[in-house]
């Protein structure tokens, strides 16, 4: 077991997870704004 490689992989996974959360939140925000625009008329 290479500890340095495992830590690097863990950091990469953590960053990917955070990026996915950001993308999900952006999508959710856009969908919410789209719904509010659609219901305003």
PDB file of C-alpha atoms in Angstrom:
ATOM      1  CA  UNK A   1       0.000   0.000   0.000  1.00  0.00           C
ATOM      2  CA  UNK A   2       1.445   3.304  -1.113  1.00  0.00           C
ATOM      3  CA  UNK A   3       0.225   5.886   1.391  1.00  0.00           C
ATOM      4  CA  UNK A   4       1.179   8.893  -0.739  1.00  0.00           C
ATOM      5  CA  UNK A   5      -0.701   7.538  -3.763  1.00  0.00           C
ATOM      6  CA  UNK A   6      -3.746   6.744  -1.627  1.00  0.00           C
ATOM      7  CA  UNK A   7      -3.781  10.269  -0.179  1.00  0.00           C
ATOM      8  CA  UNK A   8      -3.476  11.760  -3.670  1.00  0.00           C
ATOM      9  CA  UNK A   9      -6.367   9.621  -4.889  1.00  0.00           C
ATOM     10  CA  UNK A  10      -8.436  10.661  -1.869  1.00  0.00           C
ATOM     11  CA  UNK A  11      -7.792  14.356  -2.543  1.00  0.00           C
ATOM     12  CA  UNK A  12      -8.709  13.903  -6.216  1.00  0.00           C
ATOM     13  CA  UNK A  13     -11.922  12.135  -5.257  1.00  0.00           C
ATOM     14  CA  UNK A  14     -12.773  14.868  -2.777  1.00  0.00           C
ATOM     15  CA  UNK A  15     -12.248  17.599  -5.376  1.00  0.00           C
ATOM     16  CA  UNK A  16     -14.338  15.729  -7.919  1.00  0.00           C
ATOM     17  CA  UNK A  17     -17.111  15.352  -5.348  1.00  0.00           C
ATOM     18  CA  UNK A  18     -17.029  19.082  -4.579  1.00  0.00           C
ATOM     19  CA  UNK A  19     -17.110  19.919  -8.294  1.00  0.00           C
ATOM     20  CA  UNK A  20     -20.136  17.666  -8.759  1.00  0.00           C
ATOM     21  CA  UNK A  21     -21.919  19.352  -5.862  1.00  0.00           C
ATOM     22  CA  UNK A  22     -21.229  22.761  -7.392  1.00  0.00           C
ATOM     23  CA  UNK A  23     -22.538  21.630 -10.777  1.00  0.00           C
ATOM     24  CA  UNK A  24     -25.642  20.141  -9.172  1.00  0.00           C
ATOM     25  CA  UNK A  25     -26.340  23.322  -7.216  1.00  0.00           C
ATOM     26  CA  UNK A  26     -25.903  25.434 -10.360  1.00  0.00           C
ATOM     27  CA  UNK A  27     -28.346  23.196 -12.237  1.00  0.00           C
ATOM     28  CA  UNK A  28     -30.822  23.382  -9.383  1.00  0.00           C
ATOM     29  CA  UNK A  29     -30.543  27.159  -9.309  1.00  0.00           C
ATOM     30  CA  UNK A  30     -31.094  27.436 -13.065  1.00  0.00           C
ATOM     31  CA  UNK A  31     -34.104  25.127 -12.905  1.00  0.00           C
ATOM     32  CA  UNK A  32     -35.570  27.139 -10.048  1.00  0.00           C
ATOM     33  CA  UNK A  33     -35.088  30.411 -11.935  1.00  0.00           C
ATOM     34  CA  UNK A  34     -36.615  28.859 -15.032  1.00  0.00           C
ATOM     35  CA  UNK A  35     -39.675  27.833 -13.058  1.00  0.00           C
ATOM     36  CA  UNK A  36     -40.023  31.270 -11.504  1.00  0.00           C
ATOM     37  CA  UNK A  37     -39.731  32.936 -14.918  1.00  0.00           C
ATOM     38  CA  UNK A  38     -42.295  30.544 -16.362  1.00  0.00           C
ATOM     39  CA  UNK A  39     -44.770  31.164 -13.566  1.00  0.00           C
ATOM     40  CA  UNK A  40     -44.372  34.954 -13.622  1.00  0.00           C
ATOM     41  CA  UNK A  41     -46.287  35.315 -16.869  1.00  0.00           C
TER      42      UNK A  41
END
